[in-house]
Amino acid sequence: MAMLVAGMAALGGCITVNAPEEPIVIELNVNIRQEVIYRLAEDAGNTIDQNADIF
């Protein structure tokens, strides 16, 4: 067990982490077109049902 701890301590000093020079960019392109069209279609269907005599 002591050898395992000593080995981990020896390897722990070898790891270095450097921050990137440029910022990390995460692009979130969300497509909401389908939901909007669905809601408009549902609303139009409800309007036609409520005003059947007009159409």
Short mmCIF file of C-alpha atoms in Angstrom, two decimals:
data_model
loop_
_atom_site.label_atom_id
_atom_site.label_comp_id
_atom_site.label_asym_id
_atom_site.label_seq_id
_atom_site.Cartn_x
_atom_site.Cartn_y
_atom_site.Cartn_z
CA MET A 1 0.00 0.00 0.00
CA ALA A 2 2.87 2.35 0.84
CA MET A 3 4.43 1.74 -2.58
CA LEU A 4 1.14 2.58 -4.29
CA VAL A 5 0.87 5.87 -2.41
CA ALA A 6 4.52 6.70 -3.18
CA GLY A 7 3.97 5.91 -6.87
CA MET A 8 0.89 8.11 -7.03
CA ALA A 9 2.76 10.97 -5.33
CA ALA A 10 5.61 10.67 -7.81
CA LEU A 11 3.23 10.74 -10.79
CA GLY A 12 1.12 13.53 -9.32
CA GLY A 13 3.95 16.03 -9.75
CA CYS A 14 4.31 15.24 -13.47
CA ILE A 15 0.85 16.40 -14.51
CA THR A 16 0.47 20.02 -15.55
CA VAL A 17 -2.69 21.73 -16.74
CA ASN A 18 -2.45 24.89 -18.82
CA ALA A 19 -5.33 27.19 -19.67
CA PRO A 20 -5.91 27.70 -23.40
CA GLU A 21 -4.70 30.97 -24.91
CA GLU A 22 -7.99 31.57 -26.73
CA PRO A 23 -11.38 31.41 -25.00
CA ILE A 24 -13.48 28.30 -25.48
CA VAL A 25 -16.44 29.08 -27.76
CA ILE A 26 -19.61 26.98 -27.61
CA GLU A 27 -22.12 27.74 -30.34
CA LEU A 28 -25.70 26.81 -29.56
CA ASN A 29 -27.70 26.95 -32.76
CA VAL A 30 -31.22 25.97 -31.77
CA ASN A 31 -33.83 25.40 -34.44
CA ILE A 32 -37.23 26.52 -33.11
CA ARG A 33 -38.95 26.76 -36.47
CA GLN A 34 -40.73 23.43 -36.15
CA GLU A 35 -42.30 24.33 -32.80
CA VAL A 36 -43.47 27.74 -34.03
CA ILE A 37 -45.06 26.26 -37.16
CA TYR A 38 -46.78 23.59 -35.06
CA ARG A 39 -48.20 26.18 -32.67
CA LEU A 40 -49.38 28.39 -35.54
CA ALA A 41 -51.01 25.40 -37.26
CA GLU A 42 -52.76 24.41 -34.03
CA ASP A 43 -53.95 27.98 -33.46
CA ALA A 44 -55.21 28.22 -37.05
CA GLY A 45 -57.07 24.91 -36.64
CA ASN A 46 -58.72 26.17 -33.46
CA THR A 47 -59.72 29.43 -35.18
CA ILE A 48 -61.27 27.53 -38.10
CA ASP A 49 -63.17 25.26 -35.71
CA GLN A 50 -64.49 28.19 -33.70
CA ASN A 51 -65.52 30.15 -36.81
CA ALA A 52 -66.67 27.38 -39.15
CA ASP A 53 -69.34 29.61 -40.70
CA ILE A 54 -66.72 32.07 -41.99
CA PHE A 55 -64.68 29.48 -43.86
#
